[in-house]
XYZ file of C-alpha atoms in Angstrom:
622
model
C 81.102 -128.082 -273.821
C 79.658 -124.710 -273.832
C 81.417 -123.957 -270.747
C 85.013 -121.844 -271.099
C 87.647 -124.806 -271.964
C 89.630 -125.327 -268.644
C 92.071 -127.915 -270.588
C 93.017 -124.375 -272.216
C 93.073 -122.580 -269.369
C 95.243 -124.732 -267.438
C 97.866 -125.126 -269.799
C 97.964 -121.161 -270.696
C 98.396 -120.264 -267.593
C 100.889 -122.824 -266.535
C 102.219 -120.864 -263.153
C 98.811 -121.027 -261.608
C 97.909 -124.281 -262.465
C 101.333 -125.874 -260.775
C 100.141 -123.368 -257.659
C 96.989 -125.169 -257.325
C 98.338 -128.422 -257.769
C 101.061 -128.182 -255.089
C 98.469 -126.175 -253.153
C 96.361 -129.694 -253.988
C 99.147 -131.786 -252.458
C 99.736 -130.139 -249.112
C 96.312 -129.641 -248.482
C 95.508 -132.904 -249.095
C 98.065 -134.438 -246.709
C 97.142 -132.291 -244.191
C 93.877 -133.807 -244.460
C 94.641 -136.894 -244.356
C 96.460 -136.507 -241.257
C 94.114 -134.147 -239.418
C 90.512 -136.193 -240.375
C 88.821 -138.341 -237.722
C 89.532 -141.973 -237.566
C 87.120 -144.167 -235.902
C 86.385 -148.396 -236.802
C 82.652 -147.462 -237.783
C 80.823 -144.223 -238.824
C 78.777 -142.121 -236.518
C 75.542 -144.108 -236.493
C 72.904 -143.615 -234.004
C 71.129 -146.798 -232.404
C 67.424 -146.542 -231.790
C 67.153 -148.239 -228.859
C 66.724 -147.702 -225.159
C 66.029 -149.304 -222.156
C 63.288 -149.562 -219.583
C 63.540 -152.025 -216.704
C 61.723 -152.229 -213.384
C 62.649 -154.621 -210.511
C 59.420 -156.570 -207.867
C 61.456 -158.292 -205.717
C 59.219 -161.750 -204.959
C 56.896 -161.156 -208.198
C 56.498 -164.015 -210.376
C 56.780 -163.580 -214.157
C 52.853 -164.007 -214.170
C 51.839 -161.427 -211.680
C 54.786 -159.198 -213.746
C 53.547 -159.272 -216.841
C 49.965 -159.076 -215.874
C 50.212 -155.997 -213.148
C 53.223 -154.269 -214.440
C 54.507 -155.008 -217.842
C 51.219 -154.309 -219.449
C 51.128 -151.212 -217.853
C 54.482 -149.911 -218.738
C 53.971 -151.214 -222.931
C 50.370 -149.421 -223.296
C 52.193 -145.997 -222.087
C 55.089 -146.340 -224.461
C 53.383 -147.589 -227.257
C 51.578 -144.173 -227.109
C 55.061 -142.322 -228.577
C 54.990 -142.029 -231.889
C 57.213 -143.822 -234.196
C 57.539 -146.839 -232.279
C 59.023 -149.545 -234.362
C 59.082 -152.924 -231.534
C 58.901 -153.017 -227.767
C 60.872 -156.392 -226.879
C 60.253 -157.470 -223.621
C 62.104 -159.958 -221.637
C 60.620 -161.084 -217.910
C 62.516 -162.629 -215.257
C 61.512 -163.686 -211.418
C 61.507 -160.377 -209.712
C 62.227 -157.811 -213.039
C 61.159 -157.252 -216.090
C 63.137 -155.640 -218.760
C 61.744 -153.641 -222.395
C 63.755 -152.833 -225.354
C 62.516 -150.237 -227.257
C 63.184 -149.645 -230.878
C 61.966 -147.074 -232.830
C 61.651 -147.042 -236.452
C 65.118 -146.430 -238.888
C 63.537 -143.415 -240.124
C 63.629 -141.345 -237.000
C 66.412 -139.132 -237.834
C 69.593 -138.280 -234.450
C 68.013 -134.900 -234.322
C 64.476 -136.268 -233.415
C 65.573 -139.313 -231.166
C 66.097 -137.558 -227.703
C 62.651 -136.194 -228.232
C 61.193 -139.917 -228.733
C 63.528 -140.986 -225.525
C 62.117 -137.919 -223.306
C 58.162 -138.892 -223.941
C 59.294 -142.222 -223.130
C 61.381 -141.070 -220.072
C 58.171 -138.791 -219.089
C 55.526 -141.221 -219.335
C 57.382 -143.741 -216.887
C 57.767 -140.799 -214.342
C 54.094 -140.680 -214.800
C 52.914 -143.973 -214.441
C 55.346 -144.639 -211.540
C 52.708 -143.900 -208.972
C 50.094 -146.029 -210.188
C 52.404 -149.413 -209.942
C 51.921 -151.742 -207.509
C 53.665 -151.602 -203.947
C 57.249 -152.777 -203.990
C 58.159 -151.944 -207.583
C 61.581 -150.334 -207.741
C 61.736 -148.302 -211.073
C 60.954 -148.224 -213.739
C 64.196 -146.991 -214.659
C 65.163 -145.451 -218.373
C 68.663 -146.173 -220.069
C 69.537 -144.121 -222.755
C 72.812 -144.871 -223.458
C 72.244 -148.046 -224.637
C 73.797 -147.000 -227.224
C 76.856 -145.905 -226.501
C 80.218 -147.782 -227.670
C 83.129 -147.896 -225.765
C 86.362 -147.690 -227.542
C 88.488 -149.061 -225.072
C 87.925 -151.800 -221.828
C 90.428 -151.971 -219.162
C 90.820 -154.732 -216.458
C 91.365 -153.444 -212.395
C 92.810 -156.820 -210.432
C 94.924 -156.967 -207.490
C 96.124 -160.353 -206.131
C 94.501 -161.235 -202.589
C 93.018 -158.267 -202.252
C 89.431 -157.370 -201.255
C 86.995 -155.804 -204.393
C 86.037 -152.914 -201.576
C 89.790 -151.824 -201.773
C 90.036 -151.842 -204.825
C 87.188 -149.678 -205.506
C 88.215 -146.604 -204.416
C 91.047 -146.870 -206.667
C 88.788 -147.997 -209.537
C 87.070 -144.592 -208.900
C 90.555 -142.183 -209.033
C 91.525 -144.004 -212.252
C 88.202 -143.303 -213.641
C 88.279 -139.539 -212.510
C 91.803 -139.383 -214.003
C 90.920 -141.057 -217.010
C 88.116 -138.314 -217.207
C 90.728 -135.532 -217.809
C 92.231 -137.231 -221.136
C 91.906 -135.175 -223.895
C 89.276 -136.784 -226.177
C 87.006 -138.900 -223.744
C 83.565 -138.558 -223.793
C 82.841 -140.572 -220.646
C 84.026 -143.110 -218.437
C 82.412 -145.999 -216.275
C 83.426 -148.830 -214.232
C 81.626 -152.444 -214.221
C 81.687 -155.271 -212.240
C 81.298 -153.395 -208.989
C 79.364 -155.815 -206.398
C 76.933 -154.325 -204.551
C 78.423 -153.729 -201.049
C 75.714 -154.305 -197.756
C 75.914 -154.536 -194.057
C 74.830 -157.807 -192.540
C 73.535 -157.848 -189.119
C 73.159 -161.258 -187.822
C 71.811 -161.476 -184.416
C 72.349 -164.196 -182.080
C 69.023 -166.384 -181.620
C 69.511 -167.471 -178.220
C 70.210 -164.030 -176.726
C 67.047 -162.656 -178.922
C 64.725 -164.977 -177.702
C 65.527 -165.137 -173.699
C 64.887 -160.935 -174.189
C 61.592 -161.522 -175.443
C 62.026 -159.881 -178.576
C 62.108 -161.318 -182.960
C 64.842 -160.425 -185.306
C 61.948 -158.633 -186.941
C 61.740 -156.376 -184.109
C 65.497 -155.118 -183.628
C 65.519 -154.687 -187.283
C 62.054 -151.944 -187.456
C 64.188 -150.142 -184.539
C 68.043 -149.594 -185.912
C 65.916 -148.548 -189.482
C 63.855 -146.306 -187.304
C 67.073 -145.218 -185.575
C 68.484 -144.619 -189.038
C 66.140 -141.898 -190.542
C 66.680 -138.176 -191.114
C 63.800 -136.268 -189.208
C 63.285 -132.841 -188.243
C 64.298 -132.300 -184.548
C 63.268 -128.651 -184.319
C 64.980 -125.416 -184.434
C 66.171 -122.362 -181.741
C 64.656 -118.182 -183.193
C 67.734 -116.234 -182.576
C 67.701 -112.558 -183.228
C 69.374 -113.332 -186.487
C 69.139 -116.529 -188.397
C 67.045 -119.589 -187.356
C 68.962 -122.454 -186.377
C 67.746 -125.786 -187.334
C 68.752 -129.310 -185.232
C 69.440 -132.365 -186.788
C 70.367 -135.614 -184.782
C 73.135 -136.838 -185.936
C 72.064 -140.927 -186.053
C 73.996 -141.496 -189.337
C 74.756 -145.252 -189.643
C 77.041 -145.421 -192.536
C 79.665 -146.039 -191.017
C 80.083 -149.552 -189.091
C 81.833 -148.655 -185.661
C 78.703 -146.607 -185.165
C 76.385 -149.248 -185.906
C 77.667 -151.663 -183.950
C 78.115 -148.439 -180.660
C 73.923 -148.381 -181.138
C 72.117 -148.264 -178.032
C 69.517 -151.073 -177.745
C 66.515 -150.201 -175.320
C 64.610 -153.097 -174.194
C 62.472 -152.341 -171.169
C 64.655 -151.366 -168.248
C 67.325 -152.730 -169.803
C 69.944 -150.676 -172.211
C 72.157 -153.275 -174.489
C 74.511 -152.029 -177.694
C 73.809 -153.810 -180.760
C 77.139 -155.517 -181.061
C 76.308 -157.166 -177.728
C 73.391 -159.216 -179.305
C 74.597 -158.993 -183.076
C 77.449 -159.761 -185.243
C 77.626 -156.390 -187.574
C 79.920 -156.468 -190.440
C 80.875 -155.405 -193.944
C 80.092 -158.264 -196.887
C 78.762 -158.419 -200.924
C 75.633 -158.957 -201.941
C 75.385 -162.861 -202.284
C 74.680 -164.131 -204.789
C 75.866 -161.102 -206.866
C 73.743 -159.476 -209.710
C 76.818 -159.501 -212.523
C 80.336 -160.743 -212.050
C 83.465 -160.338 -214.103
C 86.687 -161.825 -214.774
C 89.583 -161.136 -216.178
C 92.776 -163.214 -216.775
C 90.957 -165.682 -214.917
C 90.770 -162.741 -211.733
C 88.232 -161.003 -210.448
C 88.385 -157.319 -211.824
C 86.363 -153.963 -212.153
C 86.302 -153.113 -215.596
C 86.897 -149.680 -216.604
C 84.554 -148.731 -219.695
C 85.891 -145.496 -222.318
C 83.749 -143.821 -224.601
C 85.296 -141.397 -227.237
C 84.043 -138.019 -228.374
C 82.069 -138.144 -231.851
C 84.224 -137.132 -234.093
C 87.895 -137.292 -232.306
C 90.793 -138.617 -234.524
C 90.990 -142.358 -233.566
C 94.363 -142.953 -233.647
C 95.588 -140.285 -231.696
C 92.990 -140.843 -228.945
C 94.191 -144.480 -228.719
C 98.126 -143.489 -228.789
C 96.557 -141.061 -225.789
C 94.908 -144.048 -224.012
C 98.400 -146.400 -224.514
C 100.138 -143.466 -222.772
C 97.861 -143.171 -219.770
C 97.867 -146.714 -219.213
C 101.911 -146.569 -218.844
C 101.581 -143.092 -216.292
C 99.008 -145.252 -214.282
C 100.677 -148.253 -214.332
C 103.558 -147.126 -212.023
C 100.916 -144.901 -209.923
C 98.807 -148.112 -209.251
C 99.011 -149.830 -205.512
C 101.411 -152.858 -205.112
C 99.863 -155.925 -206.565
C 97.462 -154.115 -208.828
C 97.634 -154.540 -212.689
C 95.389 -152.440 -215.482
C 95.772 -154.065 -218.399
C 93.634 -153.431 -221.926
C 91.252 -155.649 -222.913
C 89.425 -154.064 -225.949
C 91.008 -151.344 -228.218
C 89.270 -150.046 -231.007
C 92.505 -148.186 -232.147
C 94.417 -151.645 -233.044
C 91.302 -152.052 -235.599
C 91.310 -148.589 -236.964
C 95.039 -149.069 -237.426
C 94.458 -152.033 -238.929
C 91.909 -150.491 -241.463
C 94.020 -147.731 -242.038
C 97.111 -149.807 -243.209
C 95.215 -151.758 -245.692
C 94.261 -148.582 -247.505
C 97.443 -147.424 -247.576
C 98.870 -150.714 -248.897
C 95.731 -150.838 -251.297
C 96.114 -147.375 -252.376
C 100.053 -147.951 -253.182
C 99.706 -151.750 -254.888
C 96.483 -149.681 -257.069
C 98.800 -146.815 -257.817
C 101.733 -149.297 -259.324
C 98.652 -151.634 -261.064
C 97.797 -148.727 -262.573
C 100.942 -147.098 -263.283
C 102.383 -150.085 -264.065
C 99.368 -151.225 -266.953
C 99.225 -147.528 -267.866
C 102.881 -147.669 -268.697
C 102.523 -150.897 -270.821
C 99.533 -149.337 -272.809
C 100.785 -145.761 -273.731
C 104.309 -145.631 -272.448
C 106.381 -144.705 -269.397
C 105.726 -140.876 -269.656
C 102.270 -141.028 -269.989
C 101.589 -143.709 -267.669
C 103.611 -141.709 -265.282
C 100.758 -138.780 -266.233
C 98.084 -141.375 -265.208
C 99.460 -142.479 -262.091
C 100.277 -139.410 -260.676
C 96.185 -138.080 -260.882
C 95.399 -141.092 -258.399
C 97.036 -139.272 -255.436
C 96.159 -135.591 -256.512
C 92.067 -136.756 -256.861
C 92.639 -138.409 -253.736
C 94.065 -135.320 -252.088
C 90.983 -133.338 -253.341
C 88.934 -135.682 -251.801
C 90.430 -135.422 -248.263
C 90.348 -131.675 -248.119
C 86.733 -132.486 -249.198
C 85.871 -134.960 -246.915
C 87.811 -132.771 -243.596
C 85.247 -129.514 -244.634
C 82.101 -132.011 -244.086
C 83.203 -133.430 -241.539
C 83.574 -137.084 -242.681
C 86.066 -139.409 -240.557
C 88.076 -142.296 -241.936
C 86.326 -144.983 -240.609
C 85.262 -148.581 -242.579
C 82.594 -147.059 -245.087
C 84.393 -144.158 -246.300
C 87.925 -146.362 -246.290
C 86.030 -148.774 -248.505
C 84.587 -146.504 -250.361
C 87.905 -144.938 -251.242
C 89.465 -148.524 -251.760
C 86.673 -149.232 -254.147
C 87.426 -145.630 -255.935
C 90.947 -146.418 -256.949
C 89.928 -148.136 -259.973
C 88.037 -145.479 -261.468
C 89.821 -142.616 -260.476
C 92.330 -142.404 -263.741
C 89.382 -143.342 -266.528
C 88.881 -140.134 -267.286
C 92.826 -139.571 -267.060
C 93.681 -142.005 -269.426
C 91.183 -140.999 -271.508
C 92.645 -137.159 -271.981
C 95.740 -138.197 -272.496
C 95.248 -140.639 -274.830
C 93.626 -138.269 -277.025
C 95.980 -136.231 -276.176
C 98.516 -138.643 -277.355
C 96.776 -139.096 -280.461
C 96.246 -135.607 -281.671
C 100.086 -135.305 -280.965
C 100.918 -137.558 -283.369
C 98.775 -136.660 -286.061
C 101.208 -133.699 -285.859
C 99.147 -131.059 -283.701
C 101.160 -128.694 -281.324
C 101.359 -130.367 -277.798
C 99.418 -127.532 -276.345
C 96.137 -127.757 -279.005
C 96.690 -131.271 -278.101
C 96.001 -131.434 -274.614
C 92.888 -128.711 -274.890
C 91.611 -130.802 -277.888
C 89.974 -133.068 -275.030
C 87.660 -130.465 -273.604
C 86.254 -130.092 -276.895
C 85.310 -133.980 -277.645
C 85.527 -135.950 -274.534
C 85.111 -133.693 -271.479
C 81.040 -133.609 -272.014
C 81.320 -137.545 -272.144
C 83.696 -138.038 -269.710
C 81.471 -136.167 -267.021
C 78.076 -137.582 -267.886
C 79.724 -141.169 -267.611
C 80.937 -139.924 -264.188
C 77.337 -139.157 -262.802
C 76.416 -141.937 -264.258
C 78.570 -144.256 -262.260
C 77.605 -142.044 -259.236
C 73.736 -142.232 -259.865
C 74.478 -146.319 -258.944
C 75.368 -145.312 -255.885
C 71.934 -143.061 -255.233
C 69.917 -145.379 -252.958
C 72.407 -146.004 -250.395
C 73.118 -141.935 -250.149
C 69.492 -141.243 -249.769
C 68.204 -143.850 -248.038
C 66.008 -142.807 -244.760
C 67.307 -146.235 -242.683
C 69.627 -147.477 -240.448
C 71.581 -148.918 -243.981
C 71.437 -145.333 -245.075
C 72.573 -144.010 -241.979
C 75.503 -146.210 -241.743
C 76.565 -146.526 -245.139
C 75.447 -143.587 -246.379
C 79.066 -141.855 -247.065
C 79.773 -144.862 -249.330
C 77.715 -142.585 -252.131
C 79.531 -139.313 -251.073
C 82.539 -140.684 -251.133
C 82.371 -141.771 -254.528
C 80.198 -138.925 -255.833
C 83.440 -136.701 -254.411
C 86.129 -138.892 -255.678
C 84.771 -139.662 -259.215
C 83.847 -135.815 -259.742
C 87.377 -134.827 -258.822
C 88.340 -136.828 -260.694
C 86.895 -135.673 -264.013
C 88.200 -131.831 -262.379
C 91.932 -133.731 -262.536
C 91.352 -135.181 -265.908
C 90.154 -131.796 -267.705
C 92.586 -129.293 -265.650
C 96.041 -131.124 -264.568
C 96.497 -133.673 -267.003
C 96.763 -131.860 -269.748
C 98.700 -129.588 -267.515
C 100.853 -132.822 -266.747
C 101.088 -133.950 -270.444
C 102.242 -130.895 -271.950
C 105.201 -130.796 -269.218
C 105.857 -134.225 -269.371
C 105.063 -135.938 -272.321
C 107.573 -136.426 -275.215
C 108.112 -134.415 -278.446
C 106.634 -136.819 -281.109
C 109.074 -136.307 -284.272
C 107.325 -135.407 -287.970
C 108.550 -138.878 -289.102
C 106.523 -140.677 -286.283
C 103.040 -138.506 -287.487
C 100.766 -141.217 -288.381
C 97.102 -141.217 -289.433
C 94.781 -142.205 -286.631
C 93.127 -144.094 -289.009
C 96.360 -146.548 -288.617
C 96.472 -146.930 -285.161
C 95.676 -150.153 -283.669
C 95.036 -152.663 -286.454
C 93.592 -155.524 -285.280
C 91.145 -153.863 -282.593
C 89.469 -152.443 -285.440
C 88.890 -155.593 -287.404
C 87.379 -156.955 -283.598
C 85.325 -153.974 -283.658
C 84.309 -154.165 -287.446
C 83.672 -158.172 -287.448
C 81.603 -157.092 -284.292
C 79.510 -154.615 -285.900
C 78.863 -157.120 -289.545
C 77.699 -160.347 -287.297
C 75.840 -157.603 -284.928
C 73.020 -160.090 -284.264
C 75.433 -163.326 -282.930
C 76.998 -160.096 -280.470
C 73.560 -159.295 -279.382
C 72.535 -163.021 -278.809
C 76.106 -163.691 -276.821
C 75.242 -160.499 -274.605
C 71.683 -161.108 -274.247
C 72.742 -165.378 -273.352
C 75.518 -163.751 -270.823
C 72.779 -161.406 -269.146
C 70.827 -164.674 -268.226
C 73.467 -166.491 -267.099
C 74.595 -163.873 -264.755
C 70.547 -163.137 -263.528
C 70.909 -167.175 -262.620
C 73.825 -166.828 -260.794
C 72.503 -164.019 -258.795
C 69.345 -165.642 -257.858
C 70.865 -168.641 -257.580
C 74.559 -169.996 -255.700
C 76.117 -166.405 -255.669
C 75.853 -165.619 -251.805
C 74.804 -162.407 -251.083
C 74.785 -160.136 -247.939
C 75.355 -156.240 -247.847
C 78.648 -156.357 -246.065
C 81.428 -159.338 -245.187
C 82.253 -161.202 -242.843
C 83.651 -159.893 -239.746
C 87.278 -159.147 -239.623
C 87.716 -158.702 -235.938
C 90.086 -160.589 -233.796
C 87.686 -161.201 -230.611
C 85.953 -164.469 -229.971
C 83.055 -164.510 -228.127
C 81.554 -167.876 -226.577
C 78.138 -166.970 -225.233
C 76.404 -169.419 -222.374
C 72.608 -169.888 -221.815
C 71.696 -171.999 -218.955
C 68.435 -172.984 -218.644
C 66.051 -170.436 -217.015
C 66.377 -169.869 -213.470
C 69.663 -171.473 -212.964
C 71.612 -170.212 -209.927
C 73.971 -167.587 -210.648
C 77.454 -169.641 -208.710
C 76.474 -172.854 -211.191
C 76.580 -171.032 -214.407
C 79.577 -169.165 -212.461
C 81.638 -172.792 -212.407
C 80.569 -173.313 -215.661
C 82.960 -170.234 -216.957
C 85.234 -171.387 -214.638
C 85.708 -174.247 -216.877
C 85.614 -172.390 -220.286
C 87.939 -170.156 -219.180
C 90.418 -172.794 -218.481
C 90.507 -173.938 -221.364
C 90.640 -170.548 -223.339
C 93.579 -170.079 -221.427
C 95.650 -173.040 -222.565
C 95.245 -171.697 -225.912
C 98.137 -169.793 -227.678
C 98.429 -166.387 -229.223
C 95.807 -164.643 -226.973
C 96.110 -161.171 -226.140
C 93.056 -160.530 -223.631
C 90.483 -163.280 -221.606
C 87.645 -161.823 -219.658
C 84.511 -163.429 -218.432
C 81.066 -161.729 -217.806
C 78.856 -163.824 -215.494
C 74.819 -162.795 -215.359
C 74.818 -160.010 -217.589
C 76.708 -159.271 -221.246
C 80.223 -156.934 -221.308
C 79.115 -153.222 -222.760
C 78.753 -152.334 -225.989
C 82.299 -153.097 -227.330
C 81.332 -152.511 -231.274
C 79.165 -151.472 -232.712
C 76.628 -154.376 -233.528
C 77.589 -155.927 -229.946
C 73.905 -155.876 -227.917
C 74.422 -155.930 -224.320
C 72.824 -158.428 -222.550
C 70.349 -157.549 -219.889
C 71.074 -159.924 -216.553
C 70.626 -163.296 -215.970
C 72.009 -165.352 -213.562
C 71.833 -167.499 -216.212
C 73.760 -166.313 -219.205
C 77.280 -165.914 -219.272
C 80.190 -164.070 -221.698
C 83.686 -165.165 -222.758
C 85.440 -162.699 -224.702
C 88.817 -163.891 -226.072
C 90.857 -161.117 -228.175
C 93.355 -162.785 -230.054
């Protein structure tokens, strides 16, 4: 190569080169230890939500006076890939996807026009719509899911310590935000007696127009001092029940308090919009999403911790257990690279050592974890995380990392013992192979191209699957041309004058392969060409494909679809009975039931579901 020969360099100027190399080392490991972990990449999900609730609308009059509405407004944004709409007695709800090409940085514009236009159009709907209402984190994927239960006690006392856990939960170092789920809506019920209504003349209707007209905020004048202006307010608050039931009643001459012709107390919405379960209790679920970017594995060892601390803070009778962890799956991932990486060191050490010998295999092995340190600091300065692309990526690296290796010090190896001085040997690679050692490097990288460059949600996703290897594989060919030779002349052995031999000698009977290959050139072509077929058959034929494997997460998920409009307690008893039987079975870490609506977004490729009082959720972790 016309560029100055850094096998030369490196070997010359031996102090610096071990400087870098140890400087390669630390760096790497710190790297490695300070780099994000997460179970998937940092992908952004083009969807939101828009839903809007007519209480007593049939799907019909929906779709007709409000749905139609609401679709011609957002199809107006631009960029609009689907609107999926889904209508229910009473709601309506619209999924809206826009297209893979609409990069993070442009997707909160496309949610605000969305977000704007249903302000907009909100006072043109019909009376008695509630919303439309706009849910843009949709998206968002909560790391971890904790169960609230407490044994005989009421959901509204457990609430308020649902709420301090969350707030505490807030402060952790590392969490983004944090929700609970499975709170039933709370209401008063007044229910008068009949036979005391009707001998007063009066209609349930009635009493009910005066305690709401009792119950609103309205100006009741102000006093001009010579200062300030002070302003009255009546205090006719009714939130809290004692009051409610103290309010005066005026019926003609006659003054009664409401608790002397009502019953006034506290009680759930019935039948309740979502439910959930957990170990077969009922239980507010307490949803955590992690910062972008945070290290994985510390933020879970975090979580573990604060689940211990609250643990003993928690009421008598309460338990918060862990349902979902994403952490057990990024330790998971983690592992099996560094298994991988070790059992593809000693393969490769091990063959290298067979081929060329014990010293120079030793050589070879030992640029596997130096590339792969160069990589980390790499991959820490652009802010990649170790998540299941760039592990993969790295996995599917290994094998490829030491060509270019073996291939300087074999020819290292070889000029050695055609009797040239160890270090003319190891810079006599630069001048032959280094040009064809890189080009077959971008070359192996330029496979890799589409996926990199790709303006989709594949792209987005699996994008670092190209970086990764364009970073590892050019390292690599940095290793080969710099600390190998570096490597060889420190560790390989002095190859006597007796043991010179003529390259022309070495290996026999791979050069009468070679030379029957190149006389009967046209029965190799025909065997190639006859093996390209086959494999184009087997591709288009039983060879399964599908971009990535099957899923190797421990949750089962047993999803229930009653048929439309079935009440909410019947597909309730219908859990009831799957649970039962999921928890007979053995080896099960976590059981939680969602009843008319889907859990949050646990993973990433888990879509809520919108409620139903007819769809229901088991989610078993094993």
């Amino acid at each position: 190569m016309s560029m100055p020969n850094l096998s030369a360099i490196a070997v010359k100027q031996r102090s610096v080169t071990l400087f870098f190399l140890l400087l390669l080392l630390v760096g790497g490991l710190y790297s490695f230890l300070s780099m994000g972990r997460a179970e998937d990449p940092s992908f952004t999900v083009r969807v939101m939500m828009v839903s809007a609730q007519w209480p007593g609308a049939e799907p019909e009059v929906i779709e007709r006076q409000l749905v139609d509405k609401l679709e011609k407004e957002i199809q107006e944004v631009p960029d609009l890939k689907a609107i999926e709409t889904t209508i229910r007695p009473g709601a309506a709800f619209l999924q809206v996807e826009f297209e893979d090409f609409v990069s993070s940085a442009e997707l909160p514009d496309r949610f605000y026009q969305v977000r704007r236009r249903m302000q907009d159009i909100q006072a043109s709907l019909p009376d008695g719509v509630i919303g439309p209402q706009v849910n843009e984190d949709f998206s968002d994927v909560y790391f971890s899911m904790m169960s609230l239960t407490a044994e005989d006690q009421n959901q509204r006392d457990l609430i308020p310590v649902a709420e301090a856990l969350r707030d505490r939960l807030q402060q952790v170092d590392g969490v983004n935000k944090a929700l609970i789920f499975g709170e039933r809506q709370q209401q008063v019920y007044i229910r008068f007696n009949e036979d005391k209504v009707q001998r007063l003349g009066l209609t349930t209707q009635q009493l009910a127009d005066y305690v709401q007209q009792f119950n609103q905020l309205i100006p009741a004048g102000s006093i001009e001092a010579a200062g300030p202006v002070l302003r009255l307010r009546v205090d006719n608050n009714l939130a809290e029940l004692e009051r409610l039931r103290q309010l005066p009643v005026v019926i003609g001459q006659q003054n009664f308090k409401l608790q002397d012709i009502a019953q006034v107390e506290r009680g759930f919405r019935d039948p309740p919009e979502q439910m959930i379960r957990a170990f077969g209790e009922n239980a507010l679920i307490v949803g955590v999403v992690m910062q972008q970017g945070e290290n994985g594995q510390e933020f879970g060892g975090r979580l573990t911790d604060f689940v211990k601390a609250e643990q003993d803070r928690l009421p008598a009778g309460t338990q918060l257990r862990v349902l979902t962890n994403q952490a057990n799956a990024i330790d998971d991932a983690v592992n099996l690279f560094q298994v991988k990486f070790l059992v593809a060191l000693l393969v490769v050490m091990g063959a290298s050592i067979l081929a060329i010998g014990f010293r120079a295999g030793l050589v070879v092995g030992i640029a596997i974890p130096v590339t792969l340190a160069a990589t980390f600091m790499v991959m820490l300065a652009m802010g990649m995380n170790l998540d299941r692309v760039t592990l993969g990526a790295l996995i599917l690296a290994l094998g490829l990392l030491v060509d270019d290796a073996i291939i300087a010090i074999e020819m290292m190896l070889v000029k050695m013992e055609q009797g040239v001085d160890r270090v003319q040997a190891a810079t006599f690679a630069w001048t032959v192979t280094a040009a064809p050692m890189l080009f077959g490097t971008l070359v192996t990288v330029s496979g890799f191209v589409p996926i990199g460059f790709a303006k989709s949600a594949v792209g987005e996703y699996a994008g670092n699957i190209f970086w990764v290897l364009a970073i590892s594989l050019i390292l690599s060919w940095i290793v080969a041309v710099v600390f190998t030779p570096y490597l060889g002349v420190k560790m390989l052995p002095d190859v006597s004058a007796d043991k010179h031999i003529d390259h022309e000698q070495r290996y026999p009977r791979l050069r009468r392969w070679i030379s029957q290959c190149v006389n009967y050139k046209k029965t190799v072509i025909a065997i190639t060409a006859g093996l390209l077929v086959l494999s184009i058959v087997g591709m288009a034929g039983p060879v399964q494909k599908q971009f990535f494997p099957a899923s190797d997460r421990t949750e089962i998920i047993v999803s229930v679809y009653m048929p439309e409009g079935t009440a909410f307690h019947r597909t309730n008893d219908v859990m009831k009975r799957l649970e039962a039987i999921a928890q007979q079975a053995e080896q099960v870490d976590s059981i939680s039931a969602y009843i008319g609506a889907g859990p949050p977004r646990f993973f990433i490729s888990a879509n809520p579901e919108q409620p139903n009082t007819g769809f229901a959720k088991l989610l078993v972790v094993t």
